[in-house]
Coordinates of C-alpha atoms in Angstrom, one line a residue:
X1424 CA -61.1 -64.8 4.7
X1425 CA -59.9 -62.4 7.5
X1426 CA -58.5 -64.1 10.2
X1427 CA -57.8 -62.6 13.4
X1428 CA -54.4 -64.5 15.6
X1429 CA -54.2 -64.1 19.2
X1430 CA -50.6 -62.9 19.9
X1431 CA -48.4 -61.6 23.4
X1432 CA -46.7 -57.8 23.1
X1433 CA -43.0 -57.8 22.8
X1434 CA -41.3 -55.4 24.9
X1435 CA -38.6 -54.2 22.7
X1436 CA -40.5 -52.7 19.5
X1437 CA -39.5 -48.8 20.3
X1438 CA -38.8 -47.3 17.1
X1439 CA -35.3 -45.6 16.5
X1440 CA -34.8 -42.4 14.3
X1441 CA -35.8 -44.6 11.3
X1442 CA -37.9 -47.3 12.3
X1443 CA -37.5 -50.3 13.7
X1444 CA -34.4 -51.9 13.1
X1445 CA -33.4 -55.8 14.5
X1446 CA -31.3 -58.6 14.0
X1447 CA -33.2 -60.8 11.5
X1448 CA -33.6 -64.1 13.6
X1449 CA -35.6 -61.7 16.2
X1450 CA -37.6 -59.8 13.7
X1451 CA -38.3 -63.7 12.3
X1452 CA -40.0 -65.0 16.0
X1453 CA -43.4 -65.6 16.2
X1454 CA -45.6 -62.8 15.6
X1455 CA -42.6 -60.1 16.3
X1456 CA -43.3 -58.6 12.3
X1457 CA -46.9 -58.9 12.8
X1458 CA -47.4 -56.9 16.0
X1459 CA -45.3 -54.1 14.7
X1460 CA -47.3 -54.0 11.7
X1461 CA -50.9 -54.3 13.0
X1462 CA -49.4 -51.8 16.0
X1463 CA -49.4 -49.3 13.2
X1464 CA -52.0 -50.1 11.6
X1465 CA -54.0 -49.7 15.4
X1466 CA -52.2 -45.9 15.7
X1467 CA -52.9 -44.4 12.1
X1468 CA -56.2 -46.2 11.0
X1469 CA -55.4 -47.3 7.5
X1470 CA -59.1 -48.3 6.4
X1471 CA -59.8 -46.7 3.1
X1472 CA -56.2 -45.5 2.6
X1473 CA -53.2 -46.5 -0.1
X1474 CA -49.7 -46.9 0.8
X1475 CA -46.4 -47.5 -1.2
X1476 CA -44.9 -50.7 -0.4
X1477 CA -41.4 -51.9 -1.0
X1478 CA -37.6 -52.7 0.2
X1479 CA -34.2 -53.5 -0.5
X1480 CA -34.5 -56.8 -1.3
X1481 CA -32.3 -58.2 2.1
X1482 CA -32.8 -61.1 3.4
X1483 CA -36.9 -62.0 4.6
X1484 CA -38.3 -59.1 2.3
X1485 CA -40.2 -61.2 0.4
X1486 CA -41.8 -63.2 3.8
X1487 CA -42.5 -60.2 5.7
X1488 CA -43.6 -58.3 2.2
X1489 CA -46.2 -60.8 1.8
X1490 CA -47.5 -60.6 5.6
X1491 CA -47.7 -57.1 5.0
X1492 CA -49.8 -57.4 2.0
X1493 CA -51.9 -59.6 3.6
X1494 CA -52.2 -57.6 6.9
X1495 CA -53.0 -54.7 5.1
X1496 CA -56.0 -56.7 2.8
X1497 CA -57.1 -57.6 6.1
X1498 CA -56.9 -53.9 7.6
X1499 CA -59.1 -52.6 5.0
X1500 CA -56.3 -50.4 3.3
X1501 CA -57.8 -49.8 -0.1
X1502 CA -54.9 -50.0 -2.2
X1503 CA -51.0 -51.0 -2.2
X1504 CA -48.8 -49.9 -4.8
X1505 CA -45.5 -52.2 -4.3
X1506 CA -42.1 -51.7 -6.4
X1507 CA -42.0 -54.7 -8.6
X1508 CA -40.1 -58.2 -6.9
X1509 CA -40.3 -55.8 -3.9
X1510 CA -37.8 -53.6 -4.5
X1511 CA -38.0 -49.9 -3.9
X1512 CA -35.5 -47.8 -2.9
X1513 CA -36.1 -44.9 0.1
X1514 CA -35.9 -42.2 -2.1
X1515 CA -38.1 -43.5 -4.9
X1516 CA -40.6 -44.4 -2.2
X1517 CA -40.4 -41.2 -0.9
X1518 CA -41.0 -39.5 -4.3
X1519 CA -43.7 -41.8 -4.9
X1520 CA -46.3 -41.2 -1.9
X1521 CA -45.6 -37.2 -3.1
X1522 CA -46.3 -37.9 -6.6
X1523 CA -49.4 -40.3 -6.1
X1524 CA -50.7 -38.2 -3.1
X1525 CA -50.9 -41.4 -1.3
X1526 CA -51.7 -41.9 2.7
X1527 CA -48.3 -42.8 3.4
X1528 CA -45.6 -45.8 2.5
X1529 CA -43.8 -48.9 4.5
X1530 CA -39.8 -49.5 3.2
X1531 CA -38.7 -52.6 4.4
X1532 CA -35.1 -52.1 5.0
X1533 CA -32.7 -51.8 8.2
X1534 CA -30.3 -49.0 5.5
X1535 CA -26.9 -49.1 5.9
X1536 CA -27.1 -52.3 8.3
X1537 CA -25.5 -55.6 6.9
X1538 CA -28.1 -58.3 5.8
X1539 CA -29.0 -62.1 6.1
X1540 CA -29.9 -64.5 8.5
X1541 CA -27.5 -63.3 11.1
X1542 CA -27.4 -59.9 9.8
X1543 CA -30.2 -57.0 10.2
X1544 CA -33.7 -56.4 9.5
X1545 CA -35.9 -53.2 9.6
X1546 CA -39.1 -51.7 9.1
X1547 CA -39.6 -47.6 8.0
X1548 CA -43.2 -46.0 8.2
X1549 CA -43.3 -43.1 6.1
X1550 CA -46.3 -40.5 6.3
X1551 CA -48.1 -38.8 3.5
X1552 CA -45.3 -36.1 3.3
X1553 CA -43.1 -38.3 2.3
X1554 CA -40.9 -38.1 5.6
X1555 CA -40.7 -40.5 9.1
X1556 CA -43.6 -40.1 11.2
X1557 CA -43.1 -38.4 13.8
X1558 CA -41.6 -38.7 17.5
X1559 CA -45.6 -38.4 18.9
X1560 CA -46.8 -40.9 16.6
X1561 CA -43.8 -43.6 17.1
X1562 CA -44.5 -43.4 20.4
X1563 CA -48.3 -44.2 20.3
X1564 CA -47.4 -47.0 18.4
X1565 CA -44.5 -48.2 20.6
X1566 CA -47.3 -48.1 23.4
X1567 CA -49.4 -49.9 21.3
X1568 CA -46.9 -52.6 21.1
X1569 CA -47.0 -53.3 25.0
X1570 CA -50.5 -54.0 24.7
X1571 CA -51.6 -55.9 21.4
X1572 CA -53.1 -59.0 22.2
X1573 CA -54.4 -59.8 18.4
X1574 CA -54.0 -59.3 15.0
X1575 CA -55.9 -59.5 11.7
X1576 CA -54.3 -61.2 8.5
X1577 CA -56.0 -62.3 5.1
X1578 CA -56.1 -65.8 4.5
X1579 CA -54.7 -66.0 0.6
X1580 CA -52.0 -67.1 -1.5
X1581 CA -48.8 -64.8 -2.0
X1582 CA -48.9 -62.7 -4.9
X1583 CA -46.8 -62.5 -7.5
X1584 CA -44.9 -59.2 -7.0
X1585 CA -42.6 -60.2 -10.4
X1586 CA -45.4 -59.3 -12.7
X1587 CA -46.3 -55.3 -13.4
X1588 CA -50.2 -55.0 -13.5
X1589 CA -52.9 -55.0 -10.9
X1590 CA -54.3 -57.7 -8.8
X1591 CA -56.7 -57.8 -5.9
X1592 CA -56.6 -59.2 -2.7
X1593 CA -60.3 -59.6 -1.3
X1594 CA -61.6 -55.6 -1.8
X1595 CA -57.8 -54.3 -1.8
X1596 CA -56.4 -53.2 -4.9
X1597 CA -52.9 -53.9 -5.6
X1598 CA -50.7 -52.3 -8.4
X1599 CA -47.5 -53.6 -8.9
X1600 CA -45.1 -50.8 -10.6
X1601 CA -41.3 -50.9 -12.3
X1602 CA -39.5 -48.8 -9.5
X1603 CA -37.5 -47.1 -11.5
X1604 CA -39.5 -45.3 -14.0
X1605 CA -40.5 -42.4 -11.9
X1606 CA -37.7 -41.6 -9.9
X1607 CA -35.5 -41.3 -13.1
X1608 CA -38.2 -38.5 -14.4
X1609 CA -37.9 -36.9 -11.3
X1610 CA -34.2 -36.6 -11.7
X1611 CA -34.2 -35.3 -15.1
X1612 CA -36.9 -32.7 -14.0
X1613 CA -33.9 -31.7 -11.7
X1614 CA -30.1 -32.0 -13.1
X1615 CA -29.0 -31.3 -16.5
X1616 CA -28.7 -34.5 -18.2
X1617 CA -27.9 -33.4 -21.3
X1618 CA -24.8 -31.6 -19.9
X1619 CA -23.8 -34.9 -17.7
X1620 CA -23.7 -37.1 -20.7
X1621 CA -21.8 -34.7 -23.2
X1622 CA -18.9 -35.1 -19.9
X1623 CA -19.2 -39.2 -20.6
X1624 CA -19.6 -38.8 -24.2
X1625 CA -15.7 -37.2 -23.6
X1626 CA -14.2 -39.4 -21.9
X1627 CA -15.5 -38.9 -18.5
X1628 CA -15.2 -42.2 -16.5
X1629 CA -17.0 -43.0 -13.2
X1630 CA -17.2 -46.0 -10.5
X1631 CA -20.2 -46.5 -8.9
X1632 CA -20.4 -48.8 -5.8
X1633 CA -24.2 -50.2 -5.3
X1634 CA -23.0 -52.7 -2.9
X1635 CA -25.3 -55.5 -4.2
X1636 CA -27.8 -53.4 -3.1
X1637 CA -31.3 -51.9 -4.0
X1638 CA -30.2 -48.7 -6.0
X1639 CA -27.8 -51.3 -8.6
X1640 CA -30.9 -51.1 -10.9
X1641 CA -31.4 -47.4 -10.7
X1642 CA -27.5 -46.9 -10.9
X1643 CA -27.2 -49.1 -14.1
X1644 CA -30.1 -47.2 -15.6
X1645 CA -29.4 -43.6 -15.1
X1646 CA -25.3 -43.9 -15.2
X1647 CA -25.3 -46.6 -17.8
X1648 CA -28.0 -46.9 -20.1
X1649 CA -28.9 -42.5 -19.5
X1650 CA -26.2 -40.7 -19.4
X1651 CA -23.6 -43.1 -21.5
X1652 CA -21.4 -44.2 -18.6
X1653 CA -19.4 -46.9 -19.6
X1654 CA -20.9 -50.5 -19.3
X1655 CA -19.5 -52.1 -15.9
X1656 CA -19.1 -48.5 -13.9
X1657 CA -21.9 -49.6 -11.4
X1658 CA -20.0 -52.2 -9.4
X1659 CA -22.0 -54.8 -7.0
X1660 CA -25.2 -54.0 -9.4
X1661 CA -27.5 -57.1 -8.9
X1662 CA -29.2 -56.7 -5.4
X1663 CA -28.9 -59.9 -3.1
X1664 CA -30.6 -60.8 0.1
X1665 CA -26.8 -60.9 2.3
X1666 CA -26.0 -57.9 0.0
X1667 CA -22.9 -60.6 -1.4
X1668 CA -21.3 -60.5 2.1
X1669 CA -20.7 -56.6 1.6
X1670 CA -22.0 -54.5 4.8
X1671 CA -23.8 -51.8 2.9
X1672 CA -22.8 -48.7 4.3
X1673 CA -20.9 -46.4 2.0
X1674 CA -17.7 -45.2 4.0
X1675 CA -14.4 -45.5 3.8
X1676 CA -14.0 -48.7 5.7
X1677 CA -16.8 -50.9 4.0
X1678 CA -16.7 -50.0 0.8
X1679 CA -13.3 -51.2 0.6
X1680 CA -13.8 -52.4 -2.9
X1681 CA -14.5 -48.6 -4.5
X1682 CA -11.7 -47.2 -3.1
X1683 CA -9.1 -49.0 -3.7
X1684 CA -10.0 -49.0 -7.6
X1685 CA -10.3 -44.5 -6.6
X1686 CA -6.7 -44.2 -5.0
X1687 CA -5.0 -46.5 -7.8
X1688 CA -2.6 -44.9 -9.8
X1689 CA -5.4 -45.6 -12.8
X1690 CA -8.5 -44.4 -10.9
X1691 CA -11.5 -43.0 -13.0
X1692 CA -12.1 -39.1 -12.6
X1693 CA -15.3 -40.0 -10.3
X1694 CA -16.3 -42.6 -7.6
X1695 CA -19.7 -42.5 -5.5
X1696 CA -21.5 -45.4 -3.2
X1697 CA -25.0 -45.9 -2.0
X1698 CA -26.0 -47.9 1.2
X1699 CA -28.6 -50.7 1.2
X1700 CA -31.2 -48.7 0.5
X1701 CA -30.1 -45.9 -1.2
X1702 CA -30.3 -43.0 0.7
X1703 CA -27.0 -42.5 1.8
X1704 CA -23.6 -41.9 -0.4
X1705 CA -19.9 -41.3 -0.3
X1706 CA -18.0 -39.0 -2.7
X1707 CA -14.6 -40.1 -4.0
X1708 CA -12.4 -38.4 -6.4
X1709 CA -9.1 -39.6 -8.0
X1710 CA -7.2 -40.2 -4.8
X1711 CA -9.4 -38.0 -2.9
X1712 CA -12.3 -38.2 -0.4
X1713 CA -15.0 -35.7 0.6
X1714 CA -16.6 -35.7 3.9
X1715 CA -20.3 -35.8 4.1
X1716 CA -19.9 -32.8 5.8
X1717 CA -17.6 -31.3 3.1
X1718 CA -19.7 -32.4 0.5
X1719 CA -23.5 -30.8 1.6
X1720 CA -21.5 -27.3 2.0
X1721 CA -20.0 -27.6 -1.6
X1722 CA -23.6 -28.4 -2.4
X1723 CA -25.1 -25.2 -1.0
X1724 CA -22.2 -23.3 -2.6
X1725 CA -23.0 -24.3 -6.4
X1726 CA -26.7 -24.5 -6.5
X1727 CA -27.0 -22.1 -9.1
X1728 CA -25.4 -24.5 -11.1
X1729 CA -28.3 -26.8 -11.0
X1730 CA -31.4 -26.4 -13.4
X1731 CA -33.8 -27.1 -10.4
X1732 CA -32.3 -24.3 -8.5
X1733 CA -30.7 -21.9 -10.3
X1734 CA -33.4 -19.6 -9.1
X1735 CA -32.5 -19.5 -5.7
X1736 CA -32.9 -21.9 -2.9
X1737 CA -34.9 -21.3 0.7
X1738 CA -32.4 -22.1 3.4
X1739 CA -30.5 -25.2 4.5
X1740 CA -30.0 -27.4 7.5
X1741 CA -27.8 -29.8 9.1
X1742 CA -27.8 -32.3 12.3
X1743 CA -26.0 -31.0 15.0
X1744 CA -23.4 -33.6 15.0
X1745 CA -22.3 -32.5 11.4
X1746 CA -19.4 -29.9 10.9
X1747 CA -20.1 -26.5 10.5
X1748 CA -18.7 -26.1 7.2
X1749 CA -22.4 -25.9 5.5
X1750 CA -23.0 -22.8 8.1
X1751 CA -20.7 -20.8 6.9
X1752 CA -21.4 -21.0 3.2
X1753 CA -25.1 -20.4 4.5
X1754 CA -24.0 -17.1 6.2
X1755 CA -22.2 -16.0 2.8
X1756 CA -24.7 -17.1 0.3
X1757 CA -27.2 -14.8 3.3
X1758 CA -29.6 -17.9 3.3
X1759 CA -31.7 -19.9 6.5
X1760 CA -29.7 -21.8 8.2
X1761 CA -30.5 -24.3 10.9
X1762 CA -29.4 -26.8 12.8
X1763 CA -31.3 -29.9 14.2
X1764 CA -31.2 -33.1 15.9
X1765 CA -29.7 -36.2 14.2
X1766 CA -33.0 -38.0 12.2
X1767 CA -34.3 -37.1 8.9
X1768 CA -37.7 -36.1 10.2
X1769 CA -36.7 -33.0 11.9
X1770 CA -35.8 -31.6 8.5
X1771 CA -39.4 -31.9 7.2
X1772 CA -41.1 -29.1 8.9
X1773 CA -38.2 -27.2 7.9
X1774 CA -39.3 -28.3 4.2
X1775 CA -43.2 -28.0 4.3
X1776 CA -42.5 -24.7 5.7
X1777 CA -40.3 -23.6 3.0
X1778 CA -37.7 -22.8 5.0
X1779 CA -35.1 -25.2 3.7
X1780 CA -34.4 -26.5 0.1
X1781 CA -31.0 -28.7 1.1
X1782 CA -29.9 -30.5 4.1
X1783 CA -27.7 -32.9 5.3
X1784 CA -26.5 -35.2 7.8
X1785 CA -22.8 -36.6 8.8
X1786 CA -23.5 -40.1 8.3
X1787 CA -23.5 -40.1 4.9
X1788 CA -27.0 -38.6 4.1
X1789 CA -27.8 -35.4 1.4
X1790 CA -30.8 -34.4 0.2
X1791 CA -33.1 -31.7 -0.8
X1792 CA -36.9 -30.9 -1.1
X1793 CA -37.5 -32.9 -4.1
X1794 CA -38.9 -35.7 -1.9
X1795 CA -38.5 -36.1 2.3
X1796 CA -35.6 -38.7 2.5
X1797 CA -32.2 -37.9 2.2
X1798 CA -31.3 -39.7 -1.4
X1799 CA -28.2 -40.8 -2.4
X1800 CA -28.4 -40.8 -5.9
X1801 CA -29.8 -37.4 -6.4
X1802 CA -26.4 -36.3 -4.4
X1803 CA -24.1 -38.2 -6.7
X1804 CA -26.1 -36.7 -10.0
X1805 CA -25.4 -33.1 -8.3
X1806 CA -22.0 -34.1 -8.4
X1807 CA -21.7 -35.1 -11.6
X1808 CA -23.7 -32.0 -12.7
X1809 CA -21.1 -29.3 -11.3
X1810 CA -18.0 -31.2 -12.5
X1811 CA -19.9 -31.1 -16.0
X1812 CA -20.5 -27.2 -15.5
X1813 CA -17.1 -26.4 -14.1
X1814 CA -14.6 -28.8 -15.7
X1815 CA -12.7 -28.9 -12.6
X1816 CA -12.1 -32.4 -10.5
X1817 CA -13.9 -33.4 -7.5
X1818 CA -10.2 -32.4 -5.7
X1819 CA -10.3 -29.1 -7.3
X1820 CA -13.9 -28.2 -6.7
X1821 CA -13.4 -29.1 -2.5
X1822 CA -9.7 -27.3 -2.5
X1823 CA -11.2 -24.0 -3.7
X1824 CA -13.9 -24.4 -1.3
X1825 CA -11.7 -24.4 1.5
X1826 CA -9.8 -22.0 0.2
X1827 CA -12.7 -19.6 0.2
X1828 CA -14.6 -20.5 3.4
X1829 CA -11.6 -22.6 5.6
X1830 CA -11.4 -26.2 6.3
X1831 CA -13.5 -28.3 9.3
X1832 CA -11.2 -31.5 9.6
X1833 CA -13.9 -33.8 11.1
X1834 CA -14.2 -37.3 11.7
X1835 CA -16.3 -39.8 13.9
X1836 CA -15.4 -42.0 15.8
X1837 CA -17.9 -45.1 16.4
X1838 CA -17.4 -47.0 19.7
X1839 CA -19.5 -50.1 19.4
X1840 CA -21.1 -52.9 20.9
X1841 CA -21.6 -51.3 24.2
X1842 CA -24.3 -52.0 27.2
X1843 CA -27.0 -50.3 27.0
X1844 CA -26.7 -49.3 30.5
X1845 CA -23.0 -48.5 30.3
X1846 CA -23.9 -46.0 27.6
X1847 CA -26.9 -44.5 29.2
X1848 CA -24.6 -44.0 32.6
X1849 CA -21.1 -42.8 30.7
X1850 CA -24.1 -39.8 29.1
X1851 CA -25.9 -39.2 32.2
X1852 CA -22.7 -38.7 34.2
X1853 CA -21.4 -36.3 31.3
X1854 CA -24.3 -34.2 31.3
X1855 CA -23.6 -33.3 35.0
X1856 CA -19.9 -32.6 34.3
X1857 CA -20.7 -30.2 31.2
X1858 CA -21.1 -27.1 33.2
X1859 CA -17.8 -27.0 34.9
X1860 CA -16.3 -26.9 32.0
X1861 CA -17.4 -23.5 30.4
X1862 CA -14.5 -21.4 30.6
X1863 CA -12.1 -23.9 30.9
X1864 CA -8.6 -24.0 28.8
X1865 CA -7.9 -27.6 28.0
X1866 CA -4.8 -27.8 26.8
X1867 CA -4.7 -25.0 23.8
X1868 CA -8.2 -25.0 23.4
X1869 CA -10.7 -22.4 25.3
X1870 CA -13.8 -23.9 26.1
X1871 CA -16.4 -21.3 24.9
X1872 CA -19.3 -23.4 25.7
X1873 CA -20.0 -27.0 26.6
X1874 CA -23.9 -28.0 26.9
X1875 CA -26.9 -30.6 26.1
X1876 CA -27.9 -29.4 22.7
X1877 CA -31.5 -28.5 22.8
X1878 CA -33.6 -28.1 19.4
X1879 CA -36.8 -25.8 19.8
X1880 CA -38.8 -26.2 16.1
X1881 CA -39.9 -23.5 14.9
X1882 CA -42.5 -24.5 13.4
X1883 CA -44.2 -26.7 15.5
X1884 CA -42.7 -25.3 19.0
X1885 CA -41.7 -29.2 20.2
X1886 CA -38.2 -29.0 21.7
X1887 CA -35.7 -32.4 21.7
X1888 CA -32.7 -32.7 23.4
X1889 CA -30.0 -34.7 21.5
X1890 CA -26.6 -35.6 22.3
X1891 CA -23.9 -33.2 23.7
X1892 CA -21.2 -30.8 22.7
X1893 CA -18.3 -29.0 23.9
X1894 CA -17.9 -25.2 21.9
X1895 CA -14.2 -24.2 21.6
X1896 CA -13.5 -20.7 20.7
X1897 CA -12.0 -21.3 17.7
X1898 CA -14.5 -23.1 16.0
X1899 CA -13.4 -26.6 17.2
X1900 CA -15.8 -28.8 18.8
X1901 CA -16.8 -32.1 19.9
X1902 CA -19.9 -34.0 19.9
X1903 CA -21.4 -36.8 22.2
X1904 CA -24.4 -38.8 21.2
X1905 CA -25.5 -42.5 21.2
X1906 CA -26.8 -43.9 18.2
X1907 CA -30.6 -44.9 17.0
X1908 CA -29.5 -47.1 14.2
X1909 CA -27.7 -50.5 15.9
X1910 CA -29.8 -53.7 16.5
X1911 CA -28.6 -54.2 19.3
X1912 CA -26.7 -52.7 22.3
X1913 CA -25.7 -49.5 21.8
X1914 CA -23.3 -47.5 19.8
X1915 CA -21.3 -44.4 21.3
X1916 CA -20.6 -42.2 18.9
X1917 CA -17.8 -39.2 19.3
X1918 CA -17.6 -36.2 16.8
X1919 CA -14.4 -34.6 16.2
X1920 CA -14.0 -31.2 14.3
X1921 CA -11.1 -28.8 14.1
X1922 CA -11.5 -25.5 12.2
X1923 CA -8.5 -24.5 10.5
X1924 CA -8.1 -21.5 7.6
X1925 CA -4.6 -21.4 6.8
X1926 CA -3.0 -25.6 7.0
X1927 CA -5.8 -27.1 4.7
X1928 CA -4.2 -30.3 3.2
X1929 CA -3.0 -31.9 6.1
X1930 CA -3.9 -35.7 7.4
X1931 CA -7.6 -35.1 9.1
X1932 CA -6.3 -38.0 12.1
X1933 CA -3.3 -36.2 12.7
X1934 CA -5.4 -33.0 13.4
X1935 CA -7.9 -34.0 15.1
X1936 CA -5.7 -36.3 17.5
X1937 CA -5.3 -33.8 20.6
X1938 CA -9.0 -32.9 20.4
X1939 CA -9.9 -37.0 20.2
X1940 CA -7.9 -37.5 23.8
X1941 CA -9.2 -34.8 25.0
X1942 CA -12.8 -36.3 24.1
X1943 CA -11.9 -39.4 25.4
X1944 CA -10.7 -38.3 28.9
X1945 CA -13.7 -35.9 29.4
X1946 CA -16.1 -39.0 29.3
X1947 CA -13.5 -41.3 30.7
X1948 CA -14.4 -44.5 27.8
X1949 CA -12.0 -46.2 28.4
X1950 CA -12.4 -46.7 32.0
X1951 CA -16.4 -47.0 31.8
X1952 CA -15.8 -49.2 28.4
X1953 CA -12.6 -50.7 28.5
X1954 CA -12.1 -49.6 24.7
X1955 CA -9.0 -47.9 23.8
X1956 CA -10.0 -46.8 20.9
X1957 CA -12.8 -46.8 18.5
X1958 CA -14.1 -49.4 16.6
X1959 CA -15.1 -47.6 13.2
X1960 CA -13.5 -44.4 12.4
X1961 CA -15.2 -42.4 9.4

């Protein structure tokens, strides 16, 4: 019944900062799915292990979930347990491998990526924390990769992944699970749902953009059918394989749908979004947006609000390319504060260690302890649960926070579609140029200190080197880095962030403007790119 298929290595299969991540027709060539996989599968040894299994329902899940049930039979993994039609969300994956104490999980999903034939495809190996593997392991399986010349597969019928139950595959045991059920018992364990749903029962409304995406089920559930929302708040609910033609990302500029229903004249009190797979979210209020940055310091500064932590929390932690609003909450509240490279997995030794609780990155991702993913949902509940214990707006909640600690106007600026060698060169050339400009006055800003930021764990004494930054003396800064999320070429990415205690409702653009052209000239893109300006601004 095992049969083992000669295959060639591919040379691209070098995993990002979650996964592996490709258009779908390339993911779709011969053999391209299954030498990842049984590349793993050669790096970790899965014989006599159980893994969590599921995705976000985009387009050739339910092929590649089958060869992967099959591989794995064939593998001698001992047991799957796979989120029923497929579907599991990162978080509730996440939460899962913790709470069964499995060996580890596999999320089909590319995230935020847009789906379909011509859209994006992706692969995320979790380990038994919970969290990505790590930067040693991805890249003995990326060498594996270069050399695979065979792989095994189990020669039976797909299985039915509609029904809940168990089944077997040869000596595998397979247990196919409603997705939902244990997630939602970790988040009561967590917020105050009793408090939430007395807010709805009086006349609290909400939007909730799932983007025809994996967490619509979760959303309907917990908003809906929980906590009383009114029926119809989770837009986009019903999951679908080219996500409806919506590119799942949860921003300003592609979930175009929530906000304009936030900044009507007739907006509900509350609007959030989730990405494809549901680890990622945007906070709206009437008329009103929060920054991912914004919102993980207003986070930090109301935990005591929050059953789960009203005891206290350890520390938090942010990527480097996210403002430094969250640091100076952390300084007041006299908590651990660090700051790392951009990938969820450098927050987990932070978490075994207990040196974190909450942390948070700029594009769009929150999260805590409770599991090792950042998890959009459990970030819009938080919301929901200091708006219940306050009574004040999602406006008047981030206006007194600036008030208290002064506002970062920040905003990125994506620069896509670029060569791959073009990017690498424009970085590599600003790296040398860095130095000569400690000191320097540019304009009205004093450069305090402009450097390759360089992350020393503390808990496992690696160091990584990610992306670039120039340190005004006044707080301002601006980041470099190129992206490990695109499919294909390569994405330069420009951080803008202006610190400001005393102007704190202006337009963020108009503020961060000077620093922007200033940016831009520095790294000269528009003569090594011939872009203008940027393609996405968030």
């Amino acid at each position: 019944m095992i049969q083992i298929i000669s295959t060639k290595p591919y040379t691209d299969q070098k995993m990002g900062t979650a996964g592996l991540r490709k258009k779908s027709k390339v993911m779709m060539q011969e053999h391209y799915f299954e030498n990842f996989l049984q590349s793993i599968f050669n790096t970790i040894n899965p014989s006599g292990k159980t893994f969590i299994v599921g995705g976000d329902g985009r387009f050739y899940n339910d092929i590649a979930l089958q060869k992967l049930i099959k591989m794995s039979a064939a593998n001698n993994v001992k047991k799957l347990i796979i989120g029923q039609n497929g579907y599991l969300s990162t978080p509730a994956s996440s939460n899962l491998i913790l709470k069964r104490h499995t060996d580890g999980g596999f999320v089909l999903s590319a995230s935020h990526n847009p789906g379909g034939e011509n859209g994006d495809f992706g692969i995320k190996f979790a380990t038994q924390t919970g969290g990505q593997c790590s930067s040693q392991v991805s890249d003995q399986i990326y060498a594996n990769t270069q050399t695979i010349s065979e792989f095994k597969i189990y020669n039976s019928p797909d299985i039915d992944l509609s029904q809940i139950g168990l089944y077997k595959m040869g000596s595998m045991e397979i247990e196919i699970i409603d997705p939902i059920v244990d997630y939602v018992e970790l988040m009561k364990e967590i917020f105050d749902f009793n408090l939430i749903k007395e807010m709805f029962q009086k006349g609290f409304t909400m939007r909730f953009d799932a983007m025809n995406a994996v967490t619509g089920p979760y959303a309907v559930r917990i908003f809906e059918d929980i906590l009383g929302a009114a029926k119809g708040s989770v837009l986009n609910a019903v999951p679908k394989p080219d996500f409806g033609g919506l590119h799942p990302d949860p921003n300003l500029v592609y979930a175009a749908e929530l906000v304009k229903i936030m900044y009507a004249d007739d907006a509900p009190d509350f609007g959030a979004a989730n990405d494809g797979d549901g680890d990622r979210n945007m906070i709206l209020g009437k008329k009103f947006f929060v920054t991912p940055s914004d919102s993980l310091a207003i986070l930090t500064d109301n935990y005591n609000l929050i059953p789960a932590y009203k005891n206290g929390i350890y520390g938090v932690a942010k990527s480097m390319a996210t403002s430094t609003a969250v640091a100076r909450v952390a300084a007041n509240k006299k908590i651990g504060y660090y700051e790392v490279p951009t990938g969820w997995k450098y927050f987990v030794n932070l978490m075994d260690s207990k040196r974190i609780t909450f942390c948070g990155e700029e594009s769009f991702g929150t999260g805590s302890s409770h599991i090792r993913e950042k998890d959009g949902i459990w970030a819009v509940l938080f919301w929901l649960n200091i708006i219940a214990a306050t009574g004040k707006s999602v406006e008047q909640i981030t206006l007194e926070h600036w008030k208290k600690y002064g506002r970062s106007y920040y905003l990125r600026f994506d620069f896509d579609g670029i060569s791959t060698d073009t990017a690498n060169l424009l970085m590599k050339d600003l790296t040398l140029k860095l130095p000569s400009l400690n000191g320097q006055k540019i304009n009205c800003f004093e450069v305090d200190k402009a450097e390759t930021f360089v992350y020393n764990d503390p808990v496992d004494h690696s160091s990584t080197t990610n992306g670039l930054r120039i340190l005004f003396a006044d707080g301002s800064r601006i980041v470099y880095r190129l992206s490990g999320t695109s499919s294909s070429g390569a994405t330069l990415r420009v951080y803008i962030e202006r610190f400001n205690r005393d102007n704190l409702q202006a337009d963020p653009r108009i503020m961060v403007d000077e620093l922007l052209k200033i940016a831009m000239d520095i790294a000269e893109i528009q003569q090594r790119t011939g872009k203008k300006e940027a393609d996405v601004t968030t």
